[in-house]
PDB file of C-alpha atoms in Angstrom:
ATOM      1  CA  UNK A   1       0.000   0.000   0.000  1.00 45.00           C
ATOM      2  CA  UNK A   2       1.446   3.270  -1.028  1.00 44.00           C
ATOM      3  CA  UNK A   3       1.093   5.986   1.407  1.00 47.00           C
ATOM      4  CA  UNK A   4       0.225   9.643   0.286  1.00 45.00           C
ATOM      5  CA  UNK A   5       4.010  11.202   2.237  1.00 49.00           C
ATOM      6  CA  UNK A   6       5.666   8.416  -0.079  1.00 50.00           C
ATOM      7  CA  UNK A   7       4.267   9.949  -3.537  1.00 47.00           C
ATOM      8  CA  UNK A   8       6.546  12.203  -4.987  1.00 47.00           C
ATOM      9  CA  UNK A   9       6.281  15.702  -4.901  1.00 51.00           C
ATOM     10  CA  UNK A  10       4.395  17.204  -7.282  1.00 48.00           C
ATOM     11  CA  UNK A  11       4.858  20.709  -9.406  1.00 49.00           C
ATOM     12  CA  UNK A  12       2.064  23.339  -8.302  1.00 46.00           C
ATOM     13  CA  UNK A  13      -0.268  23.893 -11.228  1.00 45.00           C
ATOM     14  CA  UNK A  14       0.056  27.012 -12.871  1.00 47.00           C
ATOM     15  CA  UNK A  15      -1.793  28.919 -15.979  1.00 48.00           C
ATOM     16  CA  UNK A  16       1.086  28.202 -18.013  1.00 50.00           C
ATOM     17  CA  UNK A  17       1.596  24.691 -17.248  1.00 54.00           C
ATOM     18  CA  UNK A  18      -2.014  24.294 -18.489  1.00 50.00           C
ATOM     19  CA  UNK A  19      -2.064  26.588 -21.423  1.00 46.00           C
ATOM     20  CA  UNK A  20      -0.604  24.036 -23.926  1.00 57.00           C
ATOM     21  CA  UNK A  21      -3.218  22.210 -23.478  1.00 84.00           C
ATOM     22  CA  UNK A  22      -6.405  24.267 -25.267  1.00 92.00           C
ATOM     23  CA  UNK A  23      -7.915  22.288 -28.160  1.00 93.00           C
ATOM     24  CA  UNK A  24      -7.828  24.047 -31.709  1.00 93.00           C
ATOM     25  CA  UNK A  25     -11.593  24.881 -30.790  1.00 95.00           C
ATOM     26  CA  UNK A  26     -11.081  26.269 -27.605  1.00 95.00           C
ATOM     27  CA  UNK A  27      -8.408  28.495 -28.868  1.00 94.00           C
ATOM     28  CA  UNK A  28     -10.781  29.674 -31.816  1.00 95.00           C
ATOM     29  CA  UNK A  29     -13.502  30.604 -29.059  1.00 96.00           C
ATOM     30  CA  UNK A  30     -11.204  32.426 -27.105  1.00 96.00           C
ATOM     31  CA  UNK A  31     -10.016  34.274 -30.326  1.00 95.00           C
ATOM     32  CA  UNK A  32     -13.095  34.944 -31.165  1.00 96.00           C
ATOM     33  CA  UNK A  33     -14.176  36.088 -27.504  1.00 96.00           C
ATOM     34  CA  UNK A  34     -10.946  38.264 -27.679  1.00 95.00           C
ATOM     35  CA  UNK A  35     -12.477  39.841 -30.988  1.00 94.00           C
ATOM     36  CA  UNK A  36     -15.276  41.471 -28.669  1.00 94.00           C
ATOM     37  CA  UNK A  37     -18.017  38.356 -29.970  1.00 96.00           C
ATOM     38  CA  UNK A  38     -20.389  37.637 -27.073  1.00 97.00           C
ATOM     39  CA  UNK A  39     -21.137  33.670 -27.136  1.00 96.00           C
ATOM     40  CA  UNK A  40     -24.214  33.561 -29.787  1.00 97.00           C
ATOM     41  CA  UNK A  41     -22.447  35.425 -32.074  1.00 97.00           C
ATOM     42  CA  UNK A  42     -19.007  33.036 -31.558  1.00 97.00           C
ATOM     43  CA  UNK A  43     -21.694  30.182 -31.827  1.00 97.00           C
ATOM     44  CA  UNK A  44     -23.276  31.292 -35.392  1.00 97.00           C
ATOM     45  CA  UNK A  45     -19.884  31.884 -36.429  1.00 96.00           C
ATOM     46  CA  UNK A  46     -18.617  28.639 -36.103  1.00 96.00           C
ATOM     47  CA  UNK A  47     -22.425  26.400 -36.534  1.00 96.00           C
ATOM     48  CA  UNK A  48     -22.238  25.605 -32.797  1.00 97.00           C
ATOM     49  CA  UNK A  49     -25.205  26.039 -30.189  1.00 97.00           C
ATOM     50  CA  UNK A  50     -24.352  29.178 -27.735  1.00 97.00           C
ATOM     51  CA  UNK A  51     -24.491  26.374 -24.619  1.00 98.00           C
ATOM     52  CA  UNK A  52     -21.060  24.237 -26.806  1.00 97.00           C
ATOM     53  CA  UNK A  53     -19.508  28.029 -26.602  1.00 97.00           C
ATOM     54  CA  UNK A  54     -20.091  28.075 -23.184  1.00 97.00           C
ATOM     55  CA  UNK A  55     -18.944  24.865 -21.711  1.00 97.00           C
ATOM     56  CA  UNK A  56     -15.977  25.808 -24.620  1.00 97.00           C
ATOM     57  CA  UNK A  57     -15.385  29.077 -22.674  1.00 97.00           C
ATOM     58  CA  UNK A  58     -15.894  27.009 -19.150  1.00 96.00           C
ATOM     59  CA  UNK A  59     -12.705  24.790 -20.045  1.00 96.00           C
ATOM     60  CA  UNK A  60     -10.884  27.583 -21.226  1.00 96.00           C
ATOM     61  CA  UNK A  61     -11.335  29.090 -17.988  1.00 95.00           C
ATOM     62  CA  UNK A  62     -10.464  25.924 -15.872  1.00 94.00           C
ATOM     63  CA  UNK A  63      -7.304  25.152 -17.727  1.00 93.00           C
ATOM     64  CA  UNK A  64      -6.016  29.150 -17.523  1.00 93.00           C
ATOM     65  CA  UNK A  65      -7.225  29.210 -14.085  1.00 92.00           C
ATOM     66  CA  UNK A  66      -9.088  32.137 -14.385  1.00 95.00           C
ATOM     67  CA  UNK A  67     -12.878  33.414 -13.601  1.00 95.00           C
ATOM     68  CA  UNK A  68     -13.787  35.061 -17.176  1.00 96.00           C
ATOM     69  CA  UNK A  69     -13.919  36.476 -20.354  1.00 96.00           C
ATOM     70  CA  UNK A  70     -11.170  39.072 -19.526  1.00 94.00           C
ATOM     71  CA  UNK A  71      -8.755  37.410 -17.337  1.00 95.00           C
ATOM     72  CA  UNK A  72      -8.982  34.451 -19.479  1.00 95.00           C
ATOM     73  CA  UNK A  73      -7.942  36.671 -23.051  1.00 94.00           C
ATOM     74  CA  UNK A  74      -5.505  38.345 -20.733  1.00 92.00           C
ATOM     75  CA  UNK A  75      -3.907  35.743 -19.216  1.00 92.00           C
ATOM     76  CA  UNK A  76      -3.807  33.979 -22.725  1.00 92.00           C
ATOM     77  CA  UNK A  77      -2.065  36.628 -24.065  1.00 90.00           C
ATOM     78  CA  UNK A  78       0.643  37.135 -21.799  1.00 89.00           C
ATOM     79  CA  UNK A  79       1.015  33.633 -22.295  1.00 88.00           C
ATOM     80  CA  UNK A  80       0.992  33.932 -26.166  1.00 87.00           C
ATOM     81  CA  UNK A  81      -1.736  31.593 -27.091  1.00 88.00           C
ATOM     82  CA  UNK A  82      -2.971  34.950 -28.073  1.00 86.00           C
ATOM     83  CA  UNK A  83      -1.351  37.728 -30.437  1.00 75.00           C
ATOM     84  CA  UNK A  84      -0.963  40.418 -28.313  1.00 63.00           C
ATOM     85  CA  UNK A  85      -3.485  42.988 -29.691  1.00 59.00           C
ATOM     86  CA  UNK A  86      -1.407  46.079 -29.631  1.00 59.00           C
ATOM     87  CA  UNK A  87       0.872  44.160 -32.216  1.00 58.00           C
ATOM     88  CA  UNK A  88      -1.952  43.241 -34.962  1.00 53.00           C
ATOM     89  CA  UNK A  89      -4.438  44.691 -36.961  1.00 51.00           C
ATOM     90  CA  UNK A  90      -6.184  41.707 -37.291  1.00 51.00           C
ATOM     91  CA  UNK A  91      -9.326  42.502 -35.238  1.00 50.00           C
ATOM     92  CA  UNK A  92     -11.319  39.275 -36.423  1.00 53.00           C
ATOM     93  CA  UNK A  93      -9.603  36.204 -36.642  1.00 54.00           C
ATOM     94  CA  UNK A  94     -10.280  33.995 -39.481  1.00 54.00           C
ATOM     95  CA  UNK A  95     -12.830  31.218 -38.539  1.00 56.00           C
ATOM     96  CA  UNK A  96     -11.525  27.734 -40.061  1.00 52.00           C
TER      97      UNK A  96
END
């Protein structure tokens, strides 16, 4: 039996750590989000229902450890999962 002191130590999770791990569509939402799209709009965009967006958006959130819409495209581009949007002109990302 393996006691929980004998596991080895583990690295505290941090929004980086987690950040390579957004799915091509959960990037897209967020890139889309970033654009200034509110959910329906994201989901007629991309043929989705508004609630997919939403539970999109709600993994984004858990895996950048943040709360919402803001902190999330923040954090995401410090992070650069994100173009930082003082270096583009590209307001609306293409949808693939």
């Amino acid at each position: 039996m393996i006691l929980f002191n004998q596991l080895p130590p583990q690295d505290e999770p941090t929004p980086f750590k987690y950040s390579n791990e957004l799915t091509h569509r959960e990037t897209q939402v967020l890139q889309l989000v970033a654009a200034g799209h509110q959910s329906q709009e994201v989901a007629d965009l991309l043929f989705l229902s508004k609630r997919t967006i939403d539970f999109h958006l709600g993994k984004v959130f858990s895996k950048l450890s943040v709360s919402n819409r803001t902190q999330a495209v923040f954090v995401a581009s410090r992070l650069g999962i994100l173009p930082d949007p003082r270096m583009t002109d590209d307001l609306h990302p293409t949808v693939e």
